[in-house]
Amino acid sequence: MTKSILTDSNGEMLLTWTKGVEQDPAALIAAMSAACARVRPPVYVIRPPDEELEDTLTLYVVSDIHMGQYCWGEEVDKSWDLNIAEEELGCASDKLLARTPNTRYAVILGGGDALHADNNENETQRSKNKLQVDGRYGKVFGAAARFFVRRADAALLKHERVDLRLLKGNHDESSAIALAYFLSAYYRQEPRLNVSTDP
């Protein structure tokens, strides 16, 4: 009997098996599924637009999500943190998209304040208002980036053409620009998605 190991590009072990020993098929399927969980599909399968909606547009407004805002339930009746925000905002957006007609065109418009704080100082840039933030700036920026990637990926499954534009708010004057350039680079190989970096 010999042992084989499957690793990812970072050398982390994803799967091991011993040759010559019959494996449980369910365990093998579970291991393969786990190994592929982080793999992004290379192409999108598009639902065709409804015939009467051929030349119409869907506008998804994503405004004031304040990713990273922290609230203590004992103080304000409802707890809110980065994990809750990612889960609840993601699910709400998915439900909205599922109920939206299959139009050919779509615009995802970030209306400002995608992030609660613009840096590790945890205060607004102009008025210096102190902010309660759940985590370091990099952690919050990563959550906001994942949120908009999830929005764009979902829209590309439903619409033939998607435009994404992020406006600046008073909480994310610099981060909105950085987030737009990140998304533009992330989708540089996807001709059906245009990310505006127009100032």
PDB file of C-alpha atoms in Angstrom:
ATOM      1  CA  MET A   1       0.000   0.000   0.000  1.00  0.00           C
ATOM      2  CA  THR A   2       1.169   3.540  -0.828  1.00  0.00           C
ATOM      3  CA  LYS A   3       0.003   6.916   0.441  1.00  0.00           C
ATOM      4  CA  SER A   4      -0.741   9.873  -1.864  1.00  0.00           C
ATOM      5  CA  ILE A   5      -1.204  13.505  -0.844  1.00  0.00           C
ATOM      6  CA  LEU A   6      -2.983  16.285  -2.769  1.00  0.00           C
ATOM      7  CA  THR A   7      -1.875  19.848  -1.878  1.00  0.00           C
ATOM      8  CA  ASP A   8      -2.953  23.309  -2.983  1.00  0.00           C
ATOM      9  CA  SER A   9      -0.616  25.940  -4.493  1.00  0.00           C
ATOM     10  CA  ASN A  10       0.507  26.979  -0.973  1.00  0.00           C
ATOM     11  CA  GLY A  11       1.522  23.431  -0.091  1.00  0.00           C
ATOM     12  CA  GLU A  12      -1.420  22.931   2.283  1.00  0.00           C
ATOM     13  CA  MET A  13      -2.710  19.364   2.343  1.00  0.00           C
ATOM     14  CA  LEU A  14      -6.181  19.093   0.820  1.00  0.00           C
ATOM     15  CA  LEU A  15      -6.643  15.335   0.503  1.00  0.00           C
ATOM     16  CA  THR A  16      -4.780  12.128   1.345  1.00  0.00           C
ATOM     17  CA  TRP A  17      -5.505   8.566   0.348  1.00  0.00           C
ATOM     18  CA  THR A  18      -3.923   5.171   0.611  1.00  0.00           C
ATOM     19  CA  LYS A  19      -3.728   3.250  -2.632  1.00  0.00           C
ATOM     20  CA  GLY A  20      -4.897  -0.329  -2.445  1.00  0.00           C
ATOM     21  CA  VAL A  21      -7.542   0.376   0.225  1.00  0.00           C
ATOM     22  CA  GLU A  22     -11.157   0.864  -0.855  1.00  0.00           C
ATOM     23  CA  GLN A  23     -12.512   4.214   0.335  1.00  0.00           C
ATOM     24  CA  ASP A  24     -16.000   5.111   1.393  1.00  0.00           C
ATOM     25  CA  PRO A  25     -17.533   6.913  -1.655  1.00  0.00           C
ATOM     26  CA  ALA A  26     -19.378   9.428   0.550  1.00  0.00           C
ATOM     27  CA  ALA A  27     -16.147  10.372   2.334  1.00  0.00           C
ATOM     28  CA  LEU A  28     -14.367  10.763  -1.000  1.00  0.00           C
ATOM     29  CA  ILE A  29     -17.124  13.030  -2.368  1.00  0.00           C
ATOM     30  CA  ALA A  30     -17.040  15.139   0.822  1.00  0.00           C
ATOM     31  CA  ALA A  31     -13.244  15.490   0.600  1.00  0.00           C
ATOM     32  CA  MET A  32     -13.406  16.492  -3.075  1.00  0.00           C
ATOM     33  CA  SER A  33     -16.139  19.017  -2.336  1.00  0.00           C
ATOM     34  CA  ALA A  34     -14.079  20.555   0.477  1.00  0.00           C
ATOM     35  CA  ALA A  35     -11.001  20.732  -1.757  1.00  0.00           C
ATOM     36  CA  CYS A  36     -12.947  22.651  -4.411  1.00  0.00           C
ATOM     37  CA  ALA A  37     -14.812  24.970  -2.033  1.00  0.00           C
ATOM     38  CA  ARG A  38     -12.427  27.877  -2.631  1.00  0.00           C
ATOM     39  CA  VAL A  39     -12.262  27.475  -6.414  1.00  0.00           C
ATOM     40  CA  ARG A  40     -13.967  30.278  -8.349  1.00  0.00           C
ATOM     41  CA  PRO A  41     -15.843  29.098 -11.454  1.00  0.00           C
ATOM     42  CA  PRO A  42     -14.067  30.296 -14.621  1.00  0.00           C
ATOM     43  CA  VAL A  43     -17.234  31.198 -16.530  1.00  0.00           C
ATOM     44  CA  TYR A  44     -20.745  32.303 -15.697  1.00  0.00           C
ATOM     45  CA  VAL A  45     -23.884  30.602 -16.941  1.00  0.00           C
ATOM     46  CA  ILE A  46     -26.274  33.417 -17.809  1.00  0.00           C
ATOM     47  CA  ARG A  47     -30.023  33.163 -17.570  1.00  0.00           C
ATOM     48  CA  PRO A  48     -31.549  34.645 -20.748  1.00  0.00           C
ATOM     49  CA  PRO A  49     -33.513  37.867 -20.219  1.00  0.00           C
ATOM     50  CA  ASP A  50     -37.282  37.638 -20.166  1.00  0.00           C
ATOM     51  CA  GLU A  51     -38.472  38.557 -23.670  1.00  0.00           C
ATOM     52  CA  GLU A  52     -40.433  41.638 -22.613  1.00  0.00           C
ATOM     53  CA  LEU A  53     -37.437  42.823 -20.535  1.00  0.00           C
ATOM     54  CA  GLU A  54     -34.915  42.570 -23.374  1.00  0.00           C
ATOM     55  CA  ASP A  55     -34.045  46.294 -23.359  1.00  0.00           C
ATOM     56  CA  THR A  56     -34.595  47.084 -19.683  1.00  0.00           C
ATOM     57  CA  LEU A  57     -32.197  47.653 -16.821  1.00  0.00           C
ATOM     58  CA  THR A  58     -32.167  46.625 -13.172  1.00  0.00           C
ATOM     59  CA  LEU A  59     -30.641  49.038 -10.664  1.00  0.00           C
ATOM     60  CA  TYR A  60     -29.269  47.544  -7.440  1.00  0.00           C
ATOM     61  CA  VAL A  61     -28.615  50.333  -4.930  1.00  0.00           C
ATOM     62  CA  VAL A  62     -26.249  49.350  -2.129  1.00  0.00           C
ATOM     63  CA  SER A  63     -26.053  52.358   0.152  1.00  0.00           C
ATOM     64  CA  ASP A  64     -24.799  52.990   3.690  1.00  0.00           C
ATOM     65  CA  ILE A  65     -23.953  49.401   4.615  1.00  0.00           C
ATOM     66  CA  HIS A  66     -21.173  50.677   6.948  1.00  0.00           C
ATOM     67  CA  MET A  67     -19.223  47.412   6.857  1.00  0.00           C
ATOM     68  CA  GLY A  68     -17.294  47.090  10.106  1.00  0.00           C
ATOM     69  CA  GLN A  69     -19.708  49.036  12.308  1.00  0.00           C
ATOM     70  CA  TYR A  70     -19.821  47.614  15.819  1.00  0.00           C
ATOM     71  CA  CYS A  71     -22.835  47.784  18.158  1.00  0.00           C
ATOM     72  CA  TRP A  72     -23.295  46.174  21.547  1.00  0.00           C
ATOM     73  CA  GLY A  73     -26.811  44.790  22.007  1.00  0.00           C
ATOM     74  CA  GLU A  74     -26.898  45.606  25.737  1.00  0.00           C
ATOM     75  CA  GLU A  75     -26.483  49.265  24.835  1.00  0.00           C
ATOM     76  CA  VAL A  76     -28.541  49.658  21.635  1.00  0.00           C
ATOM     77  CA  ASP A  77     -30.951  46.661  21.679  1.00  0.00           C
ATOM     78  CA  LYS A  78     -29.299  44.786  18.759  1.00  0.00           C
ATOM     79  CA  SER A  79     -25.749  43.535  18.418  1.00  0.00           C
ATOM     80  CA  TRP A  80     -23.977  44.164  15.114  1.00  0.00           C
ATOM     81  CA  ASP A  81     -20.480  43.209  14.045  1.00  0.00           C
ATOM     82  CA  LEU A  82     -18.536  42.168  10.961  1.00  0.00           C
ATOM     83  CA  ASN A  83     -19.711  38.535  10.991  1.00  0.00           C
ATOM     84  CA  ILE A  84     -23.369  39.512  11.424  1.00  0.00           C
ATOM     85  CA  ALA A  85     -23.053  42.154   8.696  1.00  0.00           C
ATOM     86  CA  GLU A  86     -21.518  39.761   6.157  1.00  0.00           C
ATOM     87  CA  GLU A  87     -24.180  37.130   6.833  1.00  0.00           C
ATOM     88  CA  GLU A  88     -27.267  39.368   6.989  1.00  0.00           C
ATOM     89  CA  LEU A  89     -26.336  41.840   4.236  1.00  0.00           C
ATOM     90  CA  GLY A  90     -25.239  38.987   1.966  1.00  0.00           C
ATOM     91  CA  CYS A  91     -28.440  37.008   2.499  1.00  0.00           C
ATOM     92  CA  ALA A  92     -30.668  40.079   2.074  1.00  0.00           C
ATOM     93  CA  SER A  93     -28.926  41.007  -1.175  1.00  0.00           C
ATOM     94  CA  ASP A  94     -29.195  37.432  -2.459  1.00  0.00           C
ATOM     95  CA  LYS A  95     -32.935  37.397  -1.722  1.00  0.00           C
ATOM     96  CA  LEU A  96     -33.401  40.719  -3.521  1.00  0.00           C
ATOM     97  CA  LEU A  97     -31.519  39.484  -6.571  1.00  0.00           C
ATOM     98  CA  ALA A  98     -33.497  36.235  -6.654  1.00  0.00           C
ATOM     99  CA  ARG A  99     -36.770  38.216  -6.782  1.00  0.00           C
ATOM    100  CA  THR A 100     -35.584  40.568  -9.523  1.00  0.00           C
ATOM    101  CA  PRO A 101     -36.621  39.992 -13.163  1.00  0.00           C
ATOM    102  CA  ASN A 102     -34.015  38.728 -15.630  1.00  0.00           C
ATOM    103  CA  THR A 103     -33.227  41.976 -17.440  1.00  0.00           C
ATOM    104  CA  ARG A 104     -30.397  42.155 -19.953  1.00  0.00           C
ATOM    105  CA  TYR A 105     -28.615  45.037 -18.198  1.00  0.00           C
ATOM    106  CA  ALA A 106     -27.883  45.771 -14.552  1.00  0.00           C
ATOM    107  CA  VAL A 107     -26.164  48.484 -12.544  1.00  0.00           C
ATOM    108  CA  ILE A 108     -24.810  47.929  -9.043  1.00  0.00           C
ATOM    109  CA  LEU A 109     -24.564  51.381  -7.492  1.00  0.00           C
ATOM    110  CA  GLY A 110     -22.747  51.776  -4.196  1.00  0.00           C
ATOM    111  CA  GLY A 111     -24.277  54.921  -2.737  1.00  0.00           C
ATOM    112  CA  GLY A 112     -21.459  55.677  -0.290  1.00  0.00           C
ATOM    113  CA  ASP A 113     -20.324  54.557   3.161  1.00  0.00           C
ATOM    114  CA  ALA A 114     -19.610  50.963   2.161  1.00  0.00           C
ATOM    115  CA  LEU A 115     -17.091  50.951   5.031  1.00  0.00           C
ATOM    116  CA  HIS A 116     -17.769  52.400   8.458  1.00  0.00           C
ATOM    117  CA  ALA A 117     -14.211  53.716   8.890  1.00  0.00           C
ATOM    118  CA  ASP A 118     -11.709  54.844   6.267  1.00  0.00           C
ATOM    119  CA  ASN A 119      -8.542  53.807   8.151  1.00  0.00           C
ATOM    120  CA  ASN A 120      -7.237  52.431  11.462  1.00  0.00           C
ATOM    121  CA  GLU A 121      -7.919  55.764  13.217  1.00  0.00           C
ATOM    122  CA  ASN A 122     -11.627  54.794  13.437  1.00  0.00           C
ATOM    123  CA  GLU A 123     -12.917  58.311  12.931  1.00  0.00           C
ATOM    124  CA  THR A 124     -14.476  60.226  10.053  1.00  0.00           C
ATOM    125  CA  GLN A 125     -11.906  62.035   7.936  1.00  0.00           C
ATOM    126  CA  ARG A 126     -13.323  65.576   7.988  1.00  0.00           C
ATOM    127  CA  SER A 127     -15.220  65.947  11.275  1.00  0.00           C
ATOM    128  CA  LYS A 128     -13.100  63.451  13.285  1.00  0.00           C
ATOM    129  CA  ASN A 129     -16.177  61.775  14.804  1.00  0.00           C
ATOM    130  CA  LYS A 130     -15.084  58.700  16.790  1.00  0.00           C
ATOM    131  CA  LEU A 131     -16.462  55.398  15.428  1.00  0.00           C
ATOM    132  CA  GLN A 132     -17.019  51.971  16.965  1.00  0.00           C
ATOM    133  CA  VAL A 133     -15.412  49.502  14.551  1.00  0.00           C
ATOM    134  CA  ASP A 134     -15.221  45.702  14.675  1.00  0.00           C
ATOM    135  CA  GLY A 135     -11.664  44.880  13.712  1.00  0.00           C
ATOM    136  CA  ARG A 136      -8.683  46.379  11.989  1.00  0.00           C
ATOM    137  CA  TYR A 137      -9.049  48.310   8.738  1.00  0.00           C
ATOM    138  CA  GLY A 138      -7.652  45.488   6.579  1.00  0.00           C
ATOM    139  CA  LYS A 139     -10.163  43.010   8.012  1.00  0.00           C
ATOM    140  CA  VAL A 140     -13.071  45.382   7.354  1.00  0.00           C
ATOM    141  CA  PHE A 141     -11.868  46.227   3.837  1.00  0.00           C
ATOM    142  CA  GLY A 142     -11.653  42.498   3.077  1.00  0.00           C
ATOM    143  CA  ALA A 143     -15.255  41.975   4.204  1.00  0.00           C
ATOM    144  CA  ALA A 144     -16.455  44.876   2.018  1.00  0.00           C
ATOM    145  CA  ALA A 145     -14.510  43.478  -0.945  1.00  0.00           C
ATOM    146  CA  ARG A 146     -16.064  40.022  -0.462  1.00  0.00           C
ATOM    147  CA  PHE A 147     -19.530  41.604  -0.230  1.00  0.00           C
ATOM    148  CA  PHE A 148     -19.195  43.403  -3.584  1.00  0.00           C
ATOM    149  CA  VAL A 149     -17.597  40.373  -5.280  1.00  0.00           C
ATOM    150  CA  ARG A 150     -20.585  38.328  -4.112  1.00  0.00           C
ATOM    151  CA  ARG A 151     -22.942  40.994  -5.530  1.00  0.00           C
ATOM    152  CA  ALA A 152     -21.131  41.138  -8.862  1.00  0.00           C
ATOM    153  CA  ASP A 153     -20.862  37.345  -9.209  1.00  0.00           C
ATOM    154  CA  ALA A 154     -24.585  36.962  -8.526  1.00  0.00           C
ATOM    155  CA  ALA A 155     -25.491  39.712 -11.020  1.00  0.00           C
ATOM    156  CA  LEU A 156     -23.340  38.100 -13.722  1.00  0.00           C
ATOM    157  CA  LEU A 157     -25.407  34.935 -13.354  1.00  0.00           C
ATOM    158  CA  LYS A 158     -28.591  36.885 -14.057  1.00  0.00           C
ATOM    159  CA  HIS A 159     -27.687  39.697 -16.466  1.00  0.00           C
ATOM    160  CA  GLU A 160     -25.730  39.843 -19.719  1.00  0.00           C
ATOM    161  CA  ARG A 161     -24.097  43.173 -18.914  1.00  0.00           C
ATOM    162  CA  VAL A 162     -23.311  44.605 -15.450  1.00  0.00           C
ATOM    163  CA  ASP A 163     -21.921  48.026 -14.559  1.00  0.00           C
ATOM    164  CA  LEU A 164     -20.620  48.628 -11.040  1.00  0.00           C
ATOM    165  CA  ARG A 165     -20.052  52.115  -9.619  1.00  0.00           C
ATOM    166  CA  LEU A 166     -19.067  53.029  -6.055  1.00  0.00           C
ATOM    167  CA  LEU A 167     -19.711  56.552  -4.832  1.00  0.00           C
ATOM    168  CA  LYS A 168     -17.818  58.021  -1.886  1.00  0.00           C
ATOM    169  CA  GLY A 169     -19.463  58.773   1.457  1.00  0.00           C
ATOM    170  CA  ASN A 170     -18.168  60.705   4.435  1.00  0.00           C
ATOM    171  CA  HIS A 171     -17.090  57.414   6.082  1.00  0.00           C
ATOM    172  CA  ASP A 172     -15.193  55.957   3.079  1.00  0.00           C
ATOM    173  CA  GLU A 173     -13.762  58.842   1.060  1.00  0.00           C
ATOM    174  CA  SER A 174     -10.546  56.942   0.272  1.00  0.00           C
ATOM    175  CA  SER A 175     -11.771  53.369   0.696  1.00  0.00           C
ATOM    176  CA  ALA A 176     -14.442  53.726  -2.006  1.00  0.00           C
ATOM    177  CA  ILE A 177     -11.696  54.557  -4.514  1.00  0.00           C
ATOM    178  CA  ALA A 178      -9.507  51.656  -3.367  1.00  0.00           C
ATOM    179  CA  LEU A 179     -12.467  49.265  -3.451  1.00  0.00           C
ATOM    180  CA  ALA A 180     -13.352  50.326  -7.015  1.00  0.00           C
ATOM    181  CA  TYR A 181      -9.784  49.745  -8.203  1.00  0.00           C
ATOM    182  CA  PHE A 182      -9.689  46.369  -6.427  1.00  0.00           C
ATOM    183  CA  LEU A 183     -12.919  45.282  -8.154  1.00  0.00           C
ATOM    184  CA  SER A 184     -11.693  46.607 -11.494  1.00  0.00           C
ATOM    185  CA  ALA A 185      -8.533  44.487 -11.193  1.00  0.00           C
ATOM    186  CA  TYR A 186     -10.443  41.462  -9.869  1.00  0.00           C
ATOM    187  CA  TYR A 187     -12.796  41.463 -12.896  1.00  0.00           C
ATOM    188  CA  ARG A 188     -10.246  42.562 -15.524  1.00  0.00           C
ATOM    189  CA  GLN A 189     -10.781  39.270 -17.427  1.00  0.00           C
ATOM    190  CA  GLU A 190     -14.595  39.545 -17.361  1.00  0.00           C
ATOM    191  CA  PRO A 191     -15.745  41.622 -20.399  1.00  0.00           C
ATOM    192  CA  ARG A 192     -19.386  41.585 -19.279  1.00  0.00           C
ATOM    193  CA  LEU A 193     -18.647  43.554 -16.091  1.00  0.00           C
ATOM    194  CA  ASN A 194     -17.487  47.166 -16.124  1.00  0.00           C
ATOM    195  CA  VAL A 195     -16.237  48.680 -12.860  1.00  0.00           C
ATOM    196  CA  SER A 196     -16.137  52.461 -12.996  1.00  0.00           C
ATOM    197  CA  THR A 197     -13.021  54.145 -11.610  1.00  0.00           C
ATOM    198  CA  ASP A 198     -14.066  57.531 -13.006  1.00  0.00           C
ATOM    199  CA  PRO A 199     -13.445  60.184 -10.325  1.00  0.00           C
TER     200      PRO A 199
END
